[in-house]
C-alpha positions as a Markdown table, in Angstrom:
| # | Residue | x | y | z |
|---|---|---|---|---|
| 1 | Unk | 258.0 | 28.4 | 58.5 |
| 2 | Unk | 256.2 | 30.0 | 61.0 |
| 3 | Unk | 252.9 | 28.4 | 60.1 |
| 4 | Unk | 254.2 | 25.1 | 60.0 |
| 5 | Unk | 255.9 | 25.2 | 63.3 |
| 6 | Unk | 252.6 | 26.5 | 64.2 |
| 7 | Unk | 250.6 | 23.9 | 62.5 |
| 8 | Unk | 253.2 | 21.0 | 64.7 |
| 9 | Unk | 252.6 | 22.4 | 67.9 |
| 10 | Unk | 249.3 | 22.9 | 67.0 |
| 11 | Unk | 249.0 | 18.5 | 66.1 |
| 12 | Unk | 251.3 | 17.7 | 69.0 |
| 13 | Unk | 248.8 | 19.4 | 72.0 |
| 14 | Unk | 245.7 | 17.2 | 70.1 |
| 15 | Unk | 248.3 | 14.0 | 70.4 |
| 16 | Unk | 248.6 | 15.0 | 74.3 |
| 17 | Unk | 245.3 | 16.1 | 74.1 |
| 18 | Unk | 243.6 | 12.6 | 72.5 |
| 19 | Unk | 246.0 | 10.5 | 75.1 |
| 20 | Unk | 245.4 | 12.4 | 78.1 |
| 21 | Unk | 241.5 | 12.0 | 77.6 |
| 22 | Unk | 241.9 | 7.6 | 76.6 |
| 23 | Unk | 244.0 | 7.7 | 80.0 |
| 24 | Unk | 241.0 | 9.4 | 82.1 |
| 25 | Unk | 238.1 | 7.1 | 80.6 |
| 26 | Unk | 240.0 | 4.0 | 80.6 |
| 27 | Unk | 242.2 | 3.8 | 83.9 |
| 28 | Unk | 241.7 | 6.7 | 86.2 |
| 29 | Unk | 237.5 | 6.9 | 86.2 |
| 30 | Unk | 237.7 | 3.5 | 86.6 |
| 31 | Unk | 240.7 | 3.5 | 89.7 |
| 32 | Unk | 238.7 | 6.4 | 91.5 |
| 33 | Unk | 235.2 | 4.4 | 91.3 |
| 34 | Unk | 237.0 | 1.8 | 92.6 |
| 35 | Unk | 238.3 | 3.4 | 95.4 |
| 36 | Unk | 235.5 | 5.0 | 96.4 |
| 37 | Unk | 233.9 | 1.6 | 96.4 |
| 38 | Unk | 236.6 | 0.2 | 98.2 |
| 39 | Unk | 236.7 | 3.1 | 100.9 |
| 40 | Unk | 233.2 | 3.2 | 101.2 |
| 41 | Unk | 231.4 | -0.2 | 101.1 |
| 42 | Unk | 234.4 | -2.9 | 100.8 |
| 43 | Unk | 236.8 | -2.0 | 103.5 |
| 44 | Unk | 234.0 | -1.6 | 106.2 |
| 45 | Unk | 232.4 | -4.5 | 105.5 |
| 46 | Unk | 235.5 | -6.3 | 105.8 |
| 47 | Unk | 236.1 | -4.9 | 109.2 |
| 48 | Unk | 232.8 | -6.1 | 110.7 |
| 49 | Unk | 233.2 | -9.5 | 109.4 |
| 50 | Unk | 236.8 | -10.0 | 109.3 |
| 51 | Unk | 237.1 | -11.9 | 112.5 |
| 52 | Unk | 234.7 | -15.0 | 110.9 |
| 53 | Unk | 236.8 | -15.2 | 108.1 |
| 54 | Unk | 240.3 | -15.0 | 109.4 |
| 55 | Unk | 240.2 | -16.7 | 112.8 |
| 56 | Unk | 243.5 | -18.6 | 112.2 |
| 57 | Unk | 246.4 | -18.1 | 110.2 |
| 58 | Unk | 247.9 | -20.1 | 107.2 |
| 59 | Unk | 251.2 | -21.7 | 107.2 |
| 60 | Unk | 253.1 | -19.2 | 105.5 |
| 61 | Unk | 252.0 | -16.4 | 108.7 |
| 62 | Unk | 252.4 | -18.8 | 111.2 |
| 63 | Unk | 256.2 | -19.5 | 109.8 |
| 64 | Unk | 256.6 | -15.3 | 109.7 |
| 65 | Unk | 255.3 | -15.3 | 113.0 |
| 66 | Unk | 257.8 | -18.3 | 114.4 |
| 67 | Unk | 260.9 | -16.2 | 112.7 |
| 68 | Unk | 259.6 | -13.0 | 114.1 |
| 69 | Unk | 259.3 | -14.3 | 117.7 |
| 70 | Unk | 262.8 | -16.1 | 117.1 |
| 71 | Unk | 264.2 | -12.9 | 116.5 |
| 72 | Unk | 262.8 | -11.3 | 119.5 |
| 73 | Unk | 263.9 | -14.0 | 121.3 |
| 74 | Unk | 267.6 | -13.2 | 119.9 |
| 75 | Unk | 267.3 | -9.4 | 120.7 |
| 76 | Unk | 266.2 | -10.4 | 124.8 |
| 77 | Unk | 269.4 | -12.8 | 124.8 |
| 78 | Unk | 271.7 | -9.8 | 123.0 |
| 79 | Unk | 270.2 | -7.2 | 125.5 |
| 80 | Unk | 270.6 | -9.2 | 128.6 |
| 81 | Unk | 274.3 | -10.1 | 127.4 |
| 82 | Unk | 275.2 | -6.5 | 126.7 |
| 83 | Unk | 273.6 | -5.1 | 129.9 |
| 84 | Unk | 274.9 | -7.8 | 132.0 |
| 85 | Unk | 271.4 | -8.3 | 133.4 |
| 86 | Unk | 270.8 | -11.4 | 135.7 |
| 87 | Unk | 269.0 | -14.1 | 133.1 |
| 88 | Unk | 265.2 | -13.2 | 133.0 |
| 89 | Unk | 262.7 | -15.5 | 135.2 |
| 90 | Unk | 260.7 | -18.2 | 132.9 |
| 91 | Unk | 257.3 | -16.8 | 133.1 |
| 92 | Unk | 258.8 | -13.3 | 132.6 |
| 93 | Unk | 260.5 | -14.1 | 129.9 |
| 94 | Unk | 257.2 | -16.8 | 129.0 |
| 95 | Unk | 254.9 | -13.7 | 129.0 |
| 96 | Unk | 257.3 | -10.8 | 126.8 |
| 97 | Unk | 257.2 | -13.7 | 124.0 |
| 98 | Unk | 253.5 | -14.5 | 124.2 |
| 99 | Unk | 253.0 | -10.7 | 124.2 |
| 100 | Unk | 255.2 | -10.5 | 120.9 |
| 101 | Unk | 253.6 | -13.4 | 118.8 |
| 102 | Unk | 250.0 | -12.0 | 119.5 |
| 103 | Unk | 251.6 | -8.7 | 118.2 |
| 104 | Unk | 253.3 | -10.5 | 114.8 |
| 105 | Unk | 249.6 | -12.5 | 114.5 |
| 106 | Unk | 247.6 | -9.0 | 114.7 |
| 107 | Unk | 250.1 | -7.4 | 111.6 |
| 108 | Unk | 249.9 | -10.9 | 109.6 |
| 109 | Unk | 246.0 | -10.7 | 110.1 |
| 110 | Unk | 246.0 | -6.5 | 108.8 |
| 111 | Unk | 248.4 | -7.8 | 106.2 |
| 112 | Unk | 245.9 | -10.4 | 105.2 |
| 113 | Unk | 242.8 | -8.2 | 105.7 |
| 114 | Unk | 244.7 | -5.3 | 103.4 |
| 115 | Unk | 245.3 | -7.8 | 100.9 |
| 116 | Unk | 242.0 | -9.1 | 100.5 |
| 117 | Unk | 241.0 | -5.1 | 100.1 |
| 118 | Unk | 243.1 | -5.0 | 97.4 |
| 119 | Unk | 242.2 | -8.0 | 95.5 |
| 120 | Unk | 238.1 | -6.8 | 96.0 |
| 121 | Unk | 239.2 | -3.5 | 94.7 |
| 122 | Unk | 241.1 | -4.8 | 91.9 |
| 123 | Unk | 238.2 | -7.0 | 90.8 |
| 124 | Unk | 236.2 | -3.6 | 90.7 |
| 125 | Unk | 238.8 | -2.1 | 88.9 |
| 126 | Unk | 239.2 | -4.8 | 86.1 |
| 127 | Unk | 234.6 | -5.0 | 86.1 |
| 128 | Unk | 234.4 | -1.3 | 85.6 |
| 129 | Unk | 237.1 | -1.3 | 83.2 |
| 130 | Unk | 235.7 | -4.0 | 81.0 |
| 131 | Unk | 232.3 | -2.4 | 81.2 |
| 132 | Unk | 233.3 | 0.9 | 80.3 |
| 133 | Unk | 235.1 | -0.3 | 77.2 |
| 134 | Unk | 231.5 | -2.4 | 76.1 |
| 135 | Unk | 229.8 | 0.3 | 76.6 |
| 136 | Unk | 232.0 | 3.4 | 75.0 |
| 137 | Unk | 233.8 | 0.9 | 72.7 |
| 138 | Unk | 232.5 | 3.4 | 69.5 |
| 139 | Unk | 233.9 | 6.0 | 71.3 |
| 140 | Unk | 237.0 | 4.3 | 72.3 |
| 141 | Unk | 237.7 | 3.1 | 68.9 |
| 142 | Unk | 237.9 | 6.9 | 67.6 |
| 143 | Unk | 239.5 | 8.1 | 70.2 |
| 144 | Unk | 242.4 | 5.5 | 69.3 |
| 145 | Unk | 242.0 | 6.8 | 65.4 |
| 146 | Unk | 242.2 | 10.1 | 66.3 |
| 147 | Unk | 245.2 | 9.3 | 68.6 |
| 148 | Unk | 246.5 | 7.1 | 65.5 |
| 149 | Unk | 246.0 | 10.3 | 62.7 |
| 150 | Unk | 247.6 | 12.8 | 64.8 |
| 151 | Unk | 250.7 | 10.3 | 65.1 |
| 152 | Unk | 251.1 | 9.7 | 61.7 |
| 153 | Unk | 250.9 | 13.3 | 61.2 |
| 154 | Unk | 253.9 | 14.0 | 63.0 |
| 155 | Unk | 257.7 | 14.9 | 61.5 |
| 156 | Unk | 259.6 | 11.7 | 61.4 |
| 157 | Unk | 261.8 | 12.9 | 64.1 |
| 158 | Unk | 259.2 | 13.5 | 66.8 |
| 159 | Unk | 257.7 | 10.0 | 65.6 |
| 160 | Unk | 261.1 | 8.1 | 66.0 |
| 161 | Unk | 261.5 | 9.6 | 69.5 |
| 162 | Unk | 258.4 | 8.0 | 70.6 |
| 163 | Unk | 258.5 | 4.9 | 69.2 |
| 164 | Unk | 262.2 | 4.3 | 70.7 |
| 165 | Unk | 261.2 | 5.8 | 73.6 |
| 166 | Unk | 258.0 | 3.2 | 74.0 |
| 167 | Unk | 260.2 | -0.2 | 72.9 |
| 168 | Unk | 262.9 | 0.8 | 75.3 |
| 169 | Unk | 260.8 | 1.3 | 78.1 |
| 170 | Unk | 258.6 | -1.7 | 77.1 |
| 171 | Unk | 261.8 | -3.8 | 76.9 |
| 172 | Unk | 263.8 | -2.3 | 79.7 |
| 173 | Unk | 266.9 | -2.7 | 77.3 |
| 174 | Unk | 269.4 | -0.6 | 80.2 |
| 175 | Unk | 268.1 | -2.6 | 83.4 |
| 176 | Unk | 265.8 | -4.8 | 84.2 |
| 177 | Unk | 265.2 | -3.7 | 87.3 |
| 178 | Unk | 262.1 | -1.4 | 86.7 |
| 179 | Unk | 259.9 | -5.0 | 85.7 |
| 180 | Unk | 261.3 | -6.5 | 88.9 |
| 181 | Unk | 260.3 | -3.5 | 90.9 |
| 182 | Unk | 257.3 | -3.5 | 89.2 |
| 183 | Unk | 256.3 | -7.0 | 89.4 |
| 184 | Unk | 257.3 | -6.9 | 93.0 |
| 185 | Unk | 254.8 | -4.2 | 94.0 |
| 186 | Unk | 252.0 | -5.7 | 92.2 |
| 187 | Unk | 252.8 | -9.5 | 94.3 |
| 188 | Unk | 253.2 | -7.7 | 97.6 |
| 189 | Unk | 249.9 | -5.9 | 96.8 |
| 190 | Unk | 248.0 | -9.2 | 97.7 |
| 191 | Unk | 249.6 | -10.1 | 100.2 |
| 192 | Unk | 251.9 | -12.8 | 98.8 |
| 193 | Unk | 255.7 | -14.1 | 99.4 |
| 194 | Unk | 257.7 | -12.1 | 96.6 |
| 195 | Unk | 260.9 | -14.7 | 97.0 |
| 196 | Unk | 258.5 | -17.5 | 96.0 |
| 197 | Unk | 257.5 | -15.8 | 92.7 |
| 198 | Unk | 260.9 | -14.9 | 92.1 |
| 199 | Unk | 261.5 | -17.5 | 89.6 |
| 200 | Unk | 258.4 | -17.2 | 87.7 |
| 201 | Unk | 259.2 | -13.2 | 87.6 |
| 202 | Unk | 262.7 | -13.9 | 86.4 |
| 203 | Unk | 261.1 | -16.1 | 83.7 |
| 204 | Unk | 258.6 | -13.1 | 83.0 |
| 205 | Unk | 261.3 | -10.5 | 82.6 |
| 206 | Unk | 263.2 | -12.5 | 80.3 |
| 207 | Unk | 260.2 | -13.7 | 77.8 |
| 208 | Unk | 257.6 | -11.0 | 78.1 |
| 209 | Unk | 259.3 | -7.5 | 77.7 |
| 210 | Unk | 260.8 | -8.7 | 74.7 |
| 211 | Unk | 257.6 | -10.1 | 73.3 |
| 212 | Unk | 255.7 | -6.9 | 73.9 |
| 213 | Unk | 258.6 | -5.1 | 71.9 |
| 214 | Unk | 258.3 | -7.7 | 69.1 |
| 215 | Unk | 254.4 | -7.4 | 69.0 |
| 216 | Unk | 255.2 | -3.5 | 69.2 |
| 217 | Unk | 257.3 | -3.2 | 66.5 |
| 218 | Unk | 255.3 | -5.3 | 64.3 |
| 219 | Unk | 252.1 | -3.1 | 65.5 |
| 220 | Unk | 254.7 | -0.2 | 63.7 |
| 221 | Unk | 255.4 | -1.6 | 60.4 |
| 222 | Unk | 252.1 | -3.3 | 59.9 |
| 223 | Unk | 249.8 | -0.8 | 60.7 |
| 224 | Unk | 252.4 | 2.8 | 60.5 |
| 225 | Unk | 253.6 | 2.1 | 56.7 |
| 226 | Unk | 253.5 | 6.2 | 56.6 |
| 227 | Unk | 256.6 | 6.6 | 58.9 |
| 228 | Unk | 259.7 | 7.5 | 57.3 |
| 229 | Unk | 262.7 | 4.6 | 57.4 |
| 230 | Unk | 264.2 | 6.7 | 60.0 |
């Protein structure tokens, strides 16, 4: 008995072992080179030419910079009608709402200048990652087997845990939330309007998720005939 549990811990820490090492050569060497590509050569690049690129905003800042200068406008009126303050002279009041829109236009521009960072660096991401699985795809493909055999090799228990574990995070099948927050990030990452995708990501949550989970589950049975029934 005590060989066995032996022999199971033993299989599990080569599991952890084979997954932790796909999950360094396939996301995080290729997310640090990026990075440092990003840090190094993108981002100050960016910055010297920035101004020749972005000398005006689109449509969608100039309406976030209207609504923000409306609002500022609101505050002034709430302020002077809470104080009791005399009404503010034109060009006073002319000059505190110029100063706030050339404000809202700077953080629209670092929005858009961030945001173009991020889609650079994600390009590097997706280049390296690609290249990395050409190059290493022998490699890759055993490290997947070996990740496959140690699986298989484990008590039908530990092997259900996973697999319902996997196809109820895939699905989200208690809230749906974590693919909205998710989906969210990733859209506000480049810089775009989340409320104008949120259609298209309601669609998403409500086709994909479950198509993963029926790809995943034939994935089981097709290629994991070992598995006990349980």
């Amino acid at each position: 008995d005590e060989d066995a549990v032996e022999e199971e811990r033993l299989r599990w820490w080569r599991l952890m072992n084979s997954m932790w090492r796909a999950f360094l050569v396939l996301f995080v060497t290729p997310f640090v080179c990026a990075q440092s590509v990003k840090s190094a050569i993108v981002t100050p690049w960016l910055g010297a030419h920035w101004g020749a690129f972005n000398a005006s905003l689109n449509l969608q800042q100039r309406q976030n910079v209207a609504q923000g200068i409306q609002k500022f406008e609101e505050r002034l009126y709430y302020d002077r009608i809470i104080s009791g303050a005399p009404r503010l002279h034109a060009d006073v009041e002319r000059g505190l709402l110029l100063e706030e829109a050339r404000r809202l236009e700077d953080i629209e521009k670092k929005k858009s200048f961030l945001a173009t960072g991020n889609v650079i660096g994600s390009l590097i991401f997706i280049t390296m990652t690609v290249t990395i699985v050409t190059l290493q795809k022998s490699n890759i493909s055993r490290l997947l087997g070996d990740i496959s055999d140690e699986f298989i090799g484990l008590d039908a228990a530990t092997q259900a845990f996973i697999l319902m574990l996997g196809a109820d995070m895939v699905v989200g099948y208690h809230s749906s939330d974590g693919w909205q927050a998710f989906l969210a990030c990733i859209i506000t990452h480049y810089g775009l309007d989340f409320h104008k995708f949120e259609m298209a990501v309601r669609i998403f949550v409500a086709v994909v998720p479950v198509t993963l989970d029926i790809g995943f589950k034939y994935w089981v049975f097709n290629k994991l005939r070992k598995i006990s029934p349980s």
